[in-house]
Structure formats: structure tokens, C-alpha cells
Amino acid sequence: MINDIERILVTEEQLHAKVMEMGAQISKDYMGKDLMLVSVLKGSVVFMADLMRAITIPMSIDFMSVSSYGSGTKSTGVVKIIKDLDVNLEGKDLLLVEDILDSGNTLFYLKNMLSGRNPNSIKIATLLDKPERRTADIYADYSGFQIPDKFVVGYGLDFDEKYRNFPEIGVLKPEIYTK
């Protein structure tokens, strides 16, 4: 896999330190609240697993699977829900956990949809923020790293379902995804 990576943007050590920092802040902010982490599959599963271990207060989790990319490198703009949440959200304090906040269309759609289910609050935690590509009016309440407009893989992020297990965040060589 390393031969397909142009350069490393975020190392394993940087990822670990940032996730621990985010977990500590979330623990402080949600003390005494009914926190529920919602992982937006599949990309956020690695980040979610590490983040939930870094949170020191009681919480619950659930998963949603949505798609707006297909097998390409750019969002189609159409959000398709593949797996919805399994629990009632009324009274919960939701934290949507996402791997990357790119165009923002998917999270904008999800946040609006889930707000109709009467949670106490909905906030967003993203590992990576790519503001250059933002088209929706949305931001992350908790953000790990701001990155340039490059196609990145690793730590859960993929290209065509590959590279999710790469332990760092790397820029994929263009010749890999333009074949």
C-alpha cells in the first residue's frame, strides 16, 4: 500500500494524540448528558472506535450507512441511506462521527433529517476537515485536522474499498485513482 501513497499527511502518532485530545474535550462537554455517538459508515469506523475509547463518560453508540460517492472520488450530491439508526433519538445528545467533512452535503442532509427525531442536540465530530470543497453550510463542532484538497486514504478512508487499513492518512497517487 505504501507504494501507492504520494505523501503522508497525518502520522499514527499525530492521529492518536488528536483523538485523545478530542475525547477529553467531548467528555468534558457532555458530562451529565445522554451522549450517543453515531458513526457514519464505513469510513468513520476506525476513528469512531478510537474516539469512543478516548471518551471517559457513559455513552451509547449506533451506526448509519449512507452513500454519496459510489466508486468515484467526488460526491454525487445524492445521499442514499443504506442503514438507518436502530434506536429512538428523543432526548439524546447526538454526536455524528465522520471521517472527513468535504462538500458537507451528506452531513447537512443527515443533521437536518435527524433533527426531526427530537434529539436534545446534534453536533459533528470529524477527523478531517477539507474546507476548500465545502458547498453546504455546515461545520464541525470537533475537528481533528484541516487538510488540503487532495484525495486521501487510510485510517478508515478508502478508494474503491481499499486502503482503509493503512494506519496513517496519506495522499493517494493520482495515477491510482485516474486509471
CSV table of N, CA and C in Angstrom, one decimal:
chain,number,residue,atom,x,y,z
A,1,MET,N,0.8,-1.2,0.0
A,1,MET,CA,0.0,0.0,0.0
A,1,MET,C,0.9,1.3,0.0
A,2,ILE,N,1.9,1.2,0.7
A,2,ILE,CA,2.8,2.4,0.9
A,2,ILE,C,3.3,2.9,-0.5
A,3,ASN,N,3.4,2.0,-1.4
A,3,ASN,CA,3.9,2.4,-2.8
A,3,ASN,C,2.9,3.3,-3.5
A,4,ASP,N,1.6,3.2,-3.1
A,4,ASP,CA,0.5,3.9,-3.8
A,4,ASP,C,0.3,5.3,-3.1
A,5,ILE,N,1.1,5.6,-2.1
A,5,ILE,CA,0.9,6.9,-1.3
A,5,ILE,C,1.9,7.9,-1.8
A,6,GLU,N,1.5,9.1,-2.2
A,6,GLU,CA,2.3,10.1,-2.6
A,6,GLU,C,3.1,10.8,-1.4
A,7,ARG,N,2.4,11.0,-0.4
A,7,ARG,CA,3.0,11.5,0.9
A,7,ARG,C,2.1,11.3,2.0
A,8,ILE,N,2.6,11.3,3.2
A,8,ILE,CA,1.9,11.1,4.5
A,8,ILE,C,1.5,12.6,4.9
A,9,LEU,N,0.2,12.7,5.2
A,9,LEU,CA,-0.3,14.0,5.8
A,9,LEU,C,-0.4,14.0,7.3
A,10,VAL,N,-0.8,12.8,7.8
A,10,VAL,CA,-1.0,12.7,9.3
A,10,VAL,C,-0.5,11.3,9.7
A,11,THR,N,0.5,11.3,10.6
A,11,THR,CA,1.1,10.1,11.1
A,11,THR,C,0.2,9.4,12.2
A,12,GLU,N,0.6,8.2,12.5
A,12,GLU,CA,-0.1,7.4,13.5
A,12,GLU,C,0.0,8.1,14.8
A,13,GLU,N,1.1,8.7,15.2
A,13,GLU,CA,1.3,9.4,16.4
A,13,GLU,C,0.4,10.6,16.5
A,14,GLN,N,0.4,11.4,15.4
A,14,GLN,CA,-0.5,12.6,15.4
A,14,GLN,C,-2.0,12.2,15.5
A,15,LEU,N,-2.4,11.1,14.8
A,15,LEU,CA,-3.8,10.6,14.9
A,15,LEU,C,-4.1,10.3,16.4
A,16,HIS,N,-3.2,9.5,17.0
A,16,HIS,CA,-3.5,9.1,18.4
A,16,HIS,C,-3.6,10.3,19.3
A,17,ALA,N,-2.7,11.2,19.2
A,17,ALA,CA,-2.7,12.4,20.1
A,17,ALA,C,-4.0,13.2,19.9
A,18,LYS,N,-4.4,13.4,18.6
A,18,LYS,CA,-5.5,14.3,18.3
A,18,LYS,C,-6.8,13.6,18.8
A,19,VAL,N,-6.9,12.3,18.6
A,19,VAL,CA,-8.1,11.6,19.1
A,19,VAL,C,-8.2,11.6,20.6
A,20,MET,N,-7.1,11.5,21.3
A,20,MET,CA,-7.2,11.6,22.8
A,20,MET,C,-7.6,13.0,23.2
A,21,GLU,N,-7.1,14.0,22.5
A,21,GLU,CA,-7.5,15.4,22.8
A,21,GLU,C,-9.0,15.6,22.6
A,22,MET,N,-9.5,15.1,21.5
A,22,MET,CA,-10.9,15.3,21.1
A,22,MET,C,-11.7,14.5,22.1
A,23,GLY,N,-11.3,13.3,22.5
A,23,GLY,CA,-12.1,12.5,23.5
A,23,GLY,C,-12.2,13.2,24.8
A,24,ALA,N,-11.1,13.9,25.3
A,24,ALA,CA,-11.1,14.6,26.5
A,24,ALA,C,-12.0,15.8,26.5
A,25,GLN,N,-12.0,16.5,25.4
A,25,GLN,CA,-12.9,17.7,25.2
A,25,GLN,C,-14.4,17.2,25.2
A,26,ILE,N,-14.7,16.2,24.4
A,26,ILE,CA,-16.1,15.7,24.3
A,26,ILE,C,-16.5,15.2,25.7
A,27,SER,N,-15.7,14.5,26.4
A,27,SER,CA,-16.0,14.0,27.8
A,27,SER,C,-16.4,15.2,28.7
A,28,LYS,N,-15.7,16.3,28.6
A,28,LYS,CA,-15.9,17.4,29.4
A,28,LYS,C,-17.2,18.1,29.0
A,29,ASP,N,-17.4,18.3,27.7
A,29,ASP,CA,-18.6,19.0,27.2
A,29,ASP,C,-19.9,18.2,27.4
A,30,TYR,N,-19.8,16.9,27.4
A,30,TYR,CA,-21.0,16.1,27.5
A,30,TYR,C,-21.3,15.5,28.9
A,31,MET,N,-20.5,15.9,29.9
A,31,MET,CA,-20.6,15.4,31.3
A,31,MET,C,-22.1,15.6,31.7
A,32,GLY,N,-22.7,14.5,32.2
A,32,GLY,CA,-24.1,14.6,32.7
A,32,GLY,C,-25.2,14.6,31.6
A,33,LYS,N,-24.8,14.4,30.3
A,33,LYS,CA,-25.7,14.4,29.2
A,33,LYS,C,-25.9,12.9,28.7
A,34,ASP,N,-26.9,12.7,27.9
A,34,ASP,CA,-27.2,11.4,27.3
A,34,ASP,C,-26.5,11.3,26.0
A,35,LEU,N,-25.2,11.1,26.0
A,35,LEU,CA,-24.4,11.2,24.7
A,35,LEU,C,-24.6,9.9,23.9
A,36,MET,N,-24.8,10.1,22.6
A,36,MET,CA,-24.8,9.0,21.7
A,36,MET,C,-24.0,9.3,20.5
A,37,LEU,N,-22.9,8.5,20.3
A,37,LEU,CA,-22.1,8.6,19.1
A,37,LEU,C,-22.8,7.9,17.9
A,38,VAL,N,-22.8,8.6,16.8
A,38,VAL,CA,-23.4,8.0,15.6
A,38,VAL,C,-22.3,7.9,14.5
A,39,SER,N,-21.8,6.7,14.2
A,39,SER,CA,-20.8,6.6,13.2
A,39,SER,C,-21.4,6.5,11.8
A,40,VAL,N,-20.9,7.3,10.9
A,40,VAL,CA,-21.3,7.3,9.5
A,40,VAL,C,-20.4,6.4,8.8
A,41,LEU,N,-20.9,5.2,8.6
A,41,LEU,CA,-20.1,4.1,8.0
A,41,LEU,C,-19.8,4.3,6.5
A,42,LYS,N,-18.8,3.8,6.0
A,42,LYS,CA,-17.8,2.9,6.6
A,42,LYS,C,-16.6,3.6,7.0
A,43,GLY,N,-16.4,4.8,6.4
A,43,GLY,CA,-15.1,5.5,6.6
A,43,GLY,C,-14.8,5.9,8.1
A,44,SER,N,-15.8,6.1,8.9
A,44,SER,CA,-15.5,6.6,10.2
A,44,SER,C,-15.3,5.5,11.3
A,45,VAL,N,-15.4,4.3,10.9
A,45,VAL,CA,-15.4,3.2,11.9
A,45,VAL,C,-14.1,3.2,12.7
A,46,VAL,N,-13.0,3.4,12.0
A,46,VAL,CA,-11.7,3.4,12.7
A,46,VAL,C,-11.6,4.6,13.7
A,47,PHE,N,-11.9,5.7,13.2
A,47,PHE,CA,-11.9,6.9,14.1
A,47,PHE,C,-12.9,6.8,15.2
A,48,MET,N,-14.1,6.3,14.9
A,48,MET,CA,-15.1,6.1,16.0
A,48,MET,C,-14.6,5.1,17.1
A,49,ALA,N,-14.0,4.0,16.7
A,49,ALA,CA,-13.5,3.0,17.6
A,49,ALA,C,-12.5,3.7,18.6
A,50,ASP,N,-11.6,4.4,18.0
A,50,ASP,CA,-10.6,5.1,18.8
A,50,ASP,C,-11.2,6.2,19.7
A,51,LEU,N,-12.1,7.0,19.1
A,51,LEU,CA,-12.7,8.1,19.8
A,51,LEU,C,-13.5,7.6,21.0
A,52,MET,N,-14.3,6.6,20.8
A,52,MET,CA,-15.1,6.1,21.9
A,52,MET,C,-14.3,5.6,23.1
A,53,ARG,N,-13.1,5.1,22.8
A,53,ARG,CA,-12.2,4.6,23.8
A,53,ARG,C,-11.6,5.8,24.5
A,54,ALA,N,-11.5,6.9,23.9
A,54,ALA,CA,-10.9,8.1,24.5
A,54,ALA,C,-11.9,9.0,25.3
A,55,ILE,N,-13.2,8.6,25.2
A,55,ILE,CA,-14.2,9.3,25.9
A,55,ILE,C,-14.4,8.6,27.3
A,56,THR,N,-14.4,9.4,28.3
A,56,THR,CA,-14.4,8.8,29.7
A,56,THR,C,-15.7,8.9,30.4
A,57,ILE,N,-16.8,9.2,29.7
A,57,ILE,CA,-18.1,9.3,30.3
A,57,ILE,C,-19.0,8.2,29.7
A,58,PRO,N,-20.1,7.9,30.4
A,58,PRO,CA,-21.1,6.9,29.8
A,58,PRO,C,-21.6,7.4,28.5
A,59,MET,N,-21.8,6.5,27.6
A,59,MET,CA,-22.4,6.9,26.3
A,59,MET,C,-22.9,5.7,25.6
A,60,SER,N,-23.6,5.9,24.5
A,60,SER,CA,-24.1,4.8,23.7
A,60,SER,C,-23.6,5.1,22.2
A,61,ILE,N,-23.7,4.1,21.4
A,61,ILE,CA,-23.3,4.2,20.0
A,61,ILE,C,-24.4,3.6,19.1
A,62,ASP,N,-24.4,4.1,17.9
A,62,ASP,CA,-25.2,3.4,16.8
A,62,ASP,C,-24.5,3.8,15.5
A,63,PHE,N,-25.0,3.2,14.4
A,63,PHE,CA,-24.3,3.3,13.1
A,63,PHE,C,-25.4,3.6,12.0
A,64,MET,N,-24.9,4.5,11.1
A,64,MET,CA,-25.7,4.7,9.9
A,64,MET,C,-24.8,4.4,8.7
A,65,SER,N,-25.3,3.9,7.7
A,65,SER,CA,-24.6,3.7,6.4
A,65,SER,C,-25.3,4.5,5.4
A,66,VAL,N,-24.5,5.5,4.8
A,66,VAL,CA,-25.0,6.3,3.7
A,66,VAL,C,-24.0,6.3,2.6
A,67,SER,N,-24.5,6.7,1.5
A,67,SER,CA,-23.6,6.8,0.3
A,67,SER,C,-23.9,8.1,-0.5
A,68,SER,N,-22.8,8.8,-0.9
A,68,SER,CA,-22.9,9.9,-1.8
A,68,SER,C,-21.8,9.8,-2.8
A,69,TYR,N,-21.0,8.8,-2.8
A,69,TYR,CA,-19.8,8.7,-3.6
A,69,TYR,C,-19.8,7.6,-4.7
A,70,GLY,N,-20.5,6.5,-4.4
A,70,GLY,CA,-20.4,5.4,-5.3
A,70,GLY,C,-18.9,4.9,-5.3
A,71,SER,N,-18.4,4.6,-6.5
A,71,SER,CA,-17.0,4.1,-6.5
A,71,SER,C,-16.0,5.2,-7.0
A,72,GLY,N,-16.5,6.5,-7.1
A,72,GLY,CA,-15.7,7.6,-7.6
A,72,GLY,C,-14.9,8.3,-6.5
A,73,THR,N,-14.4,9.4,-6.9
A,73,THR,CA,-13.6,10.2,-6.0
A,73,THR,C,-14.3,11.5,-5.6
A,74,LYS,N,-15.4,11.8,-6.2
A,74,LYS,CA,-16.2,13.0,-5.9
A,74,LYS,C,-17.6,12.7,-5.5
A,75,SER,N,-18.2,13.4,-4.6
A,75,SER,CA,-19.6,13.2,-4.2
A,75,SER,C,-20.5,13.4,-5.3
A,76,THR,N,-21.5,12.5,-5.4
A,76,THR,CA,-22.6,12.7,-6.4
A,76,THR,C,-23.6,13.8,-6.0
A,77,GLY,N,-23.6,14.1,-4.7
A,77,GLY,CA,-24.6,15.1,-4.2
A,77,GLY,C,-25.9,14.4,-3.8
A,78,VAL,N,-26.1,13.2,-4.2
A,78,VAL,CA,-27.3,12.5,-3.8
A,78,VAL,C,-27.0,11.6,-2.6
A,79,VAL,N,-27.7,11.8,-1.5
A,79,VAL,CA,-27.4,11.0,-0.3
A,79,VAL,C,-28.4,9.8,-0.2
A,80,LYS,N,-27.9,8.6,-0.1
A,80,LYS,CA,-28.7,7.4,-0.1
A,80,LYS,C,-28.5,6.8,1.3
A,81,ILE,N,-29.5,6.6,2.1
A,81,ILE,CA,-29.4,5.9,3.4
A,81,ILE,C,-29.5,4.4,3.1
A,82,ILE,N,-28.4,3.7,3.5
A,82,ILE,CA,-28.4,2.2,3.3
A,82,ILE,C,-28.8,1.5,4.6
A,83,LYS,N,-28.3,2.1,5.8
A,83,LYS,CA,-28.7,1.6,7.1
A,83,LYS,C,-29.0,2.7,8.0
A,84,ASP,N,-30.2,2.7,8.5
A,84,ASP,CA,-30.7,3.8,9.4
A,84,ASP,C,-30.4,3.4,10.9
A,85,LEU,N,-30.5,4.3,11.8
A,85,LEU,CA,-30.3,4.1,13.2
A,85,LEU,C,-31.3,3.1,13.8
A,86,ASP,N,-31.0,2.4,14.8
A,86,ASP,CA,-31.8,1.4,15.4
A,86,ASP,C,-32.6,1.9,16.6
A,87,VAL,N,-32.3,3.0,17.2
A,87,VAL,CA,-32.9,3.5,18.4
A,87,VAL,C,-33.6,4.8,18.3
A,88,ASN,N,-34.5,5.1,19.2
A,88,ASN,CA,-35.2,6.3,19.3
A,88,ASN,C,-34.3,7.4,19.8
A,89,LEU,N,-34.3,8.5,19.1
A,89,LEU,CA,-33.3,9.6,19.4
A,89,LEU,C,-33.8,10.6,20.4
A,90,GLU,N,-35.1,10.6,20.7
A,90,GLU,CA,-35.7,11.6,21.5
A,90,GLU,C,-34.9,11.7,22.9
A,91,GLY,N,-34.5,13.0,23.1
A,91,GLY,CA,-33.8,13.3,24.4
A,91,GLY,C,-32.3,13.0,24.4
A,92,LYS,N,-31.8,12.4,23.3
A,92,LYS,CA,-30.4,12.1,23.2
A,92,LYS,C,-29.6,13.3,22.8
A,93,ASP,N,-28.3,13.3,23.1
A,93,ASP,CA,-27.4,14.3,22.6
A,93,ASP,C,-26.5,13.6,21.6
A,94,LEU,N,-26.8,13.8,20.3
A,94,LEU,CA,-26.1,13.1,19.3
A,94,LEU,C,-24.8,13.8,18.9
A,95,LEU,N,-23.8,12.9,18.6
A,95,LEU,CA,-22.6,13.4,18.1
A,95,LEU,C,-22.3,12.6,16.8
A,96,LEU,N,-22.5,13.2,15.7
A,96,LEU,CA,-22.3,12.5,14.4
A,96,LEU,C,-20.8,12.4,14.2
A,97,VAL,N,-20.3,11.2,14.0
A,97,VAL,CA,-18.8,11.0,13.9
A,97,VAL,C,-18.5,10.6,12.4
A,98,GLU,N,-17.7,11.5,11.8
A,98,GLU,CA,-17.4,11.3,10.4
A,98,GLU,C,-15.9,11.3,10.2
A,99,ASP,N,-15.5,10.6,9.1
A,99,ASP,CA,-14.1,10.6,8.8
A,99,ASP,C,-13.6,11.9,8.2
A,100,ILE,N,-14.4,12.4,7.3
A,100,ILE,CA,-14.0,13.6,6.6
A,100,ILE,C,-15.2,14.5,6.2
A,101,LEU,N,-15.0,15.8,6.5
A,101,LEU,CA,-16.0,16.8,6.1
A,101,LEU,C,-15.5,17.4,4.9
A,102,ASP,N,-16.1,17.1,3.8
A,102,ASP,CA,-15.7,17.5,2.5
A,102,ASP,C,-16.7,18.6,1.9
A,103,SER,N,-17.5,18.2,1.0
A,103,SER,CA,-18.5,19.1,0.5
A,103,SER,C,-19.5,19.5,1.6
A,104,GLY,N,-19.7,18.6,2.5
A,104,GLY,CA,-20.7,18.8,3.6
A,104,GLY,C,-22.1,18.4,3.3
A,105,ASN,N,-22.4,18.0,2.1
A,105,ASN,CA,-23.7,17.7,1.7
A,105,ASN,C,-24.3,16.5,2.5
A,106,THR,N,-23.5,15.5,2.7
A,106,THR,CA,-24.0,14.3,3.4
A,106,THR,C,-24.4,14.7,4.9
A,107,LEU,N,-23.4,15.3,5.6
A,107,LEU,CA,-23.7,15.7,6.9
A,107,LEU,C,-24.8,16.7,7.1
A,108,PHE,N,-24.9,17.7,6.1
A,108,PHE,CA,-26.0,18.6,6.1
A,108,PHE,C,-27.3,17.9,6.0
A,109,TYR,N,-27.4,17.0,5.1
A,109,TYR,CA,-28.6,16.2,5.0
A,109,TYR,C,-29.0,15.4,6.2
A,110,LEU,N,-28.0,14.7,6.8
A,110,LEU,CA,-28.2,13.8,7.9
A,110,LEU,C,-28.6,14.7,9.2
A,111,LYS,N,-27.9,15.8,9.4
A,111,LYS,CA,-28.2,16.6,10.5
A,111,LYS,C,-29.7,17.1,10.4
A,112,ASN,N,-30.1,17.6,9.3
A,112,ASN,CA,-31.5,18.0,9.1
A,112,ASN,C,-32.5,16.9,9.3
A,113,MET,N,-32.2,15.7,8.7
A,113,MET,CA,-33.1,14.6,8.9
A,113,MET,C,-33.2,14.1,10.3
A,114,LEU,N,-32.1,14.0,11.0
A,114,LEU,CA,-32.1,13.5,12.4
A,114,LEU,C,-32.7,14.5,13.4
A,115,SER,N,-32.6,15.8,13.0
A,115,SER,CA,-33.2,16.8,14.0
A,115,SER,C,-34.7,16.6,14.1
A,116,GLY,N,-35.3,16.1,13.1
A,116,GLY,CA,-36.7,15.8,13.1
A,116,GLY,C,-37.1,14.7,14.0
A,117,ARG,N,-36.2,14.0,14.6
A,117,ARG,CA,-36.4,12.9,15.5
A,117,ARG,C,-36.3,13.3,17.0
A,118,ASN,N,-36.2,14.6,17.2
A,118,ASN,CA,-36.3,15.2,18.5
A,118,ASN,C,-35.1,14.9,19.5
A,119,PRO,N,-33.9,14.9,19.0
A,119,PRO,CA,-32.8,14.8,20.0
A,119,PRO,C,-32.6,16.1,20.7
A,120,ASN,N,-32.0,16.1,21.9
A,120,ASN,CA,-31.7,17.3,22.6
A,120,ASN,C,-30.7,18.2,21.8
A,121,SER,N,-29.7,17.6,21.1
A,121,SER,CA,-28.8,18.3,20.4
A,121,SER,C,-28.1,17.4,19.3
A,122,ILE,N,-27.6,18.0,18.3
A,122,ILE,CA,-26.8,17.3,17.3
A,122,ILE,C,-25.5,18.1,17.0
A,123,LYS,N,-24.4,17.5,17.2
A,123,LYS,CA,-23.1,18.1,16.9
A,123,LYS,C,-22.3,17.1,16.0
A,124,ILE,N,-21.3,17.7,15.4
A,124,ILE,CA,-20.4,16.9,14.5
A,124,ILE,C,-19.0,16.8,15.0
A,125,ALA,N,-18.5,15.6,14.9
A,125,ALA,CA,-17.0,15.4,15.1
A,125,ALA,C,-16.5,14.8,13.9
A,126,THR,N,-15.5,15.4,13.3
A,126,THR,CA,-14.8,14.9,12.1
A,126,THR,C,-13.3,14.8,12.3
A,127,LEU,N,-12.8,13.8,11.8
A,127,LEU,CA,-11.3,13.6,11.9
A,127,LEU,C,-10.6,14.6,11.0
A,128,LEU,N,-11.1,14.7,9.7
A,128,LEU,CA,-10.5,15.6,8.7
A,128,LEU,C,-11.5,16.6,8.2
A,129,ASP,N,-11.0,17.8,8.0
A,129,ASP,CA,-11.9,18.9,7.5
A,129,ASP,C,-11.2,19.4,6.3
A,130,LYS,N,-11.9,19.4,5.2
A,130,LYS,CA,-11.4,19.9,3.9
A,130,LYS,C,-12.3,21.1,3.4
A,131,PRO,N,-12.1,22.3,4.0
A,131,PRO,CA,-13.0,23.4,3.8
A,131,PRO,C,-13.0,23.9,2.3
A,132,GLU,N,-11.9,23.7,1.6
A,132,GLU,CA,-11.9,24.2,0.2
A,132,GLU,C,-13.0,23.6,-0.6
A,133,ARG,N,-13.5,22.4,-0.3
A,133,ARG,CA,-14.5,21.8,-1.1
A,133,ARG,C,-15.9,22.0,-0.6
A,134,ARG,N,-16.1,22.7,0.5
A,134,ARG,CA,-17.4,22.9,1.2
A,134,ARG,C,-18.4,23.6,0.3
A,135,THR,N,-19.6,22.9,0.1
A,135,THR,CA,-20.6,23.6,-0.7
A,135,THR,C,-21.9,23.7,0.2
A,136,ALA,N,-22.0,22.9,1.3
A,136,ALA,CA,-23.1,23.0,2.2
A,136,ALA,C,-22.7,24.0,3.4
A,137,ASP,N,-23.7,24.6,4.0
A,137,ASP,CA,-23.5,25.5,5.1
A,137,ASP,C,-23.5,24.7,6.4
A,138,ILE,N,-22.3,24.1,6.6
A,138,ILE,CA,-22.1,23.2,7.8
A,138,ILE,C,-20.7,23.2,8.2
A,139,TYR,N,-20.5,23.0,9.5
A,139,TYR,CA,-19.1,23.0,10.1
A,139,TYR,C,-19.1,21.9,11.1
A,140,ALA,N,-17.9,21.5,11.5
A,140,ALA,CA,-17.7,20.5,12.6
A,140,ALA,C,-17.5,21.2,13.9
A,141,ASP,N,-18.1,20.7,14.9
A,141,ASP,CA,-18.0,21.2,16.3
A,141,ASP,C,-16.7,20.7,16.9
A,142,TYR,N,-16.3,19.5,16.5
A,142,TYR,CA,-15.0,19.0,16.9
A,142,TYR,C,-14.3,18.5,15.6
A,143,SER,N,-13.1,19.1,15.4
A,143,SER,CA,-12.3,18.8,14.2
A,143,SER,C,-10.9,18.4,14.5
A,144,GLY,N,-10.4,17.3,13.8
A,144,GLY,CA,-9.1,16.9,14.1
A,144,GLY,C,-8.1,17.6,13.3
A,145,PHE,N,-8.1,17.5,12.0
A,145,PHE,CA,-7.1,18.1,11.2
A,145,PHE,C,-7.7,18.8,9.9
A,146,GLN,N,-7.3,20.0,9.6
A,146,GLN,CA,-7.7,20.6,8.4
A,146,GLN,C,-6.7,20.2,7.3
A,147,ILE,N,-7.2,19.7,6.2
A,147,ILE,CA,-6.3,19.2,5.2
A,147,ILE,C,-6.6,19.9,3.8
A,148,PRO,N,-5.6,19.9,2.9
A,148,PRO,CA,-5.8,20.5,1.6
A,148,PRO,C,-6.7,19.6,0.7
A,149,ASP,N,-7.1,20.2,-0.4
A,149,ASP,CA,-8.0,19.5,-1.3
A,149,ASP,C,-7.2,18.4,-2.1
A,150,LYS,N,-6.9,17.3,-1.4
A,150,LYS,CA,-6.2,16.2,-2.0
A,150,LYS,C,-7.0,15.0,-1.7
A,151,PHE,N,-6.8,13.9,-2.5
A,151,PHE,CA,-7.6,12.7,-2.3
A,151,PHE,C,-6.8,11.8,-1.3
A,152,VAL,N,-7.3,11.6,-0.1
A,152,VAL,CA,-6.6,11.0,1.0
A,152,VAL,C,-7.3,9.6,1.3
A,153,VAL,N,-6.4,8.7,1.8
A,153,VAL,CA,-6.8,7.4,2.2
A,153,VAL,C,-6.1,7.0,3.5
A,154,GLY,N,-6.6,6.0,4.1
A,154,GLY,CA,-6.0,5.5,5.4
A,154,GLY,C,-6.9,5.8,6.6
A,155,TYR,N,-6.6,5.0,7.7
A,155,TYR,CA,-7.4,5.2,8.9
A,155,TYR,C,-8.9,5.2,8.7
A,156,GLY,N,-9.3,4.3,7.8
A,156,GLY,CA,-10.8,4.2,7.5
A,156,GLY,C,-11.2,4.7,6.2
A,157,LEU,N,-10.4,5.7,5.7
A,157,LEU,CA,-10.8,6.3,4.4
A,157,LEU,C,-10.3,5.4,3.3
A,158,ASP,N,-11.1,5.3,2.2
A,158,ASP,CA,-10.8,4.4,1.2
A,158,ASP,C,-10.8,5.0,-0.2
A,159,PHE,N,-10.3,4.2,-1.1
A,159,PHE,CA,-10.5,4.4,-2.6
A,159,PHE,C,-10.9,3.0,-3.1
A,160,ASP,N,-12.2,3.0,-3.6
A,160,ASP,CA,-12.7,1.7,-4.1
A,160,ASP,C,-12.6,0.6,-3.1
A,161,GLU,N,-12.9,0.9,-1.8
A,161,GLU,CA,-12.9,-0.1,-0.7
A,161,GLU,C,-11.5,-0.5,-0.3
A,162,LYS,N,-10.5,0.1,-0.8
A,162,LYS,CA,-9.1,-0.3,-0.4
A,162,LYS,C,-8.5,0.8,0.4
A,163,TYR,N,-7.4,0.5,1.1
A,163,TYR,CA,-6.6,1.4,1.9
A,163,TYR,C,-7.2,1.8,3.2
A,164,ARG,N,-8.4,1.3,3.6
A,164,ARG,CA,-9.0,1.6,4.9
A,164,ARG,C,-8.0,1.2,6.1
A,165,ASN,N,-7.3,0.1,5.9
A,165,ASN,CA,-6.4,-0.4,6.9
A,165,ASN,C,-5.0,0.3,6.9
A,166,PHE,N,-4.7,1.2,6.1
A,166,PHE,CA,-3.5,1.9,6.1
A,166,PHE,C,-3.5,2.8,7.4
A,167,PRO,N,-2.5,2.7,8.2
A,167,PRO,CA,-2.5,3.3,9.6
A,167,PRO,C,-2.3,4.8,9.7
A,168,GLU,N,-2.1,5.4,8.6
A,168,GLU,CA,-1.9,6.9,8.6
A,168,GLU,C,-2.8,7.5,7.6
A,169,ILE,N,-2.8,8.8,7.5
A,169,ILE,CA,-3.6,9.5,6.4
A,169,ILE,C,-2.6,9.9,5.4
A,170,GLY,N,-2.8,9.4,4.2
A,170,GLY,CA,-1.9,9.6,3.1
A,170,GLY,C,-2.6,10.1,1.8
A,171,VAL,N,-1.9,10.9,1.0
A,171,VAL,CA,-2.4,11.4,-0.2
A,171,VAL,C,-2.2,10.3,-1.2
A,172,LEU,N,-3.2,9.8,-1.9
A,172,LEU,CA,-3.1,8.7,-2.9
A,172,LEU,C,-2.6,9.3,-4.2
A,173,LYS,N,-1.6,8.6,-4.7
A,173,LYS,CA,-1.1,9.0,-6.0
A,173,LYS,C,-2.2,9.1,-7.1
A,174,PRO,N,-2.2,10.2,-7.8
A,174,PRO,CA,-3.3,10.3,-8.8
A,174,PRO,C,-3.4,9.2,-9.8
A,175,GLU,N,-2.3,8.6,-10.2
A,175,GLU,CA,-2.3,7.5,-11.2
A,175,GLU,C,-3.1,6.3,-10.7
A,176,ILE,N,-3.3,6.2,-9.4
A,176,ILE,CA,-4.0,5.1,-8.8
A,176,ILE,C,-5.5,5.3,-9.0
A,177,TYR,N,-6.0,6.5,-8.8
A,177,TYR,CA,-7.5,6.7,-8.9
A,177,TYR,C,-7.9,7.3,-10.3
A,178,THR,N,-7.0,7.5,-11.2
A,178,THR,CA,-7.4,8.0,-12.5
A,178,THR,C,-7.2,6.9,-13.6
A,179,LYS,N,-7.0,5.7,-13.2
A,179,LYS,CA,-6.8,4.6,-14.2
A,179,LYS,C,-8.1,4.4,-14.9
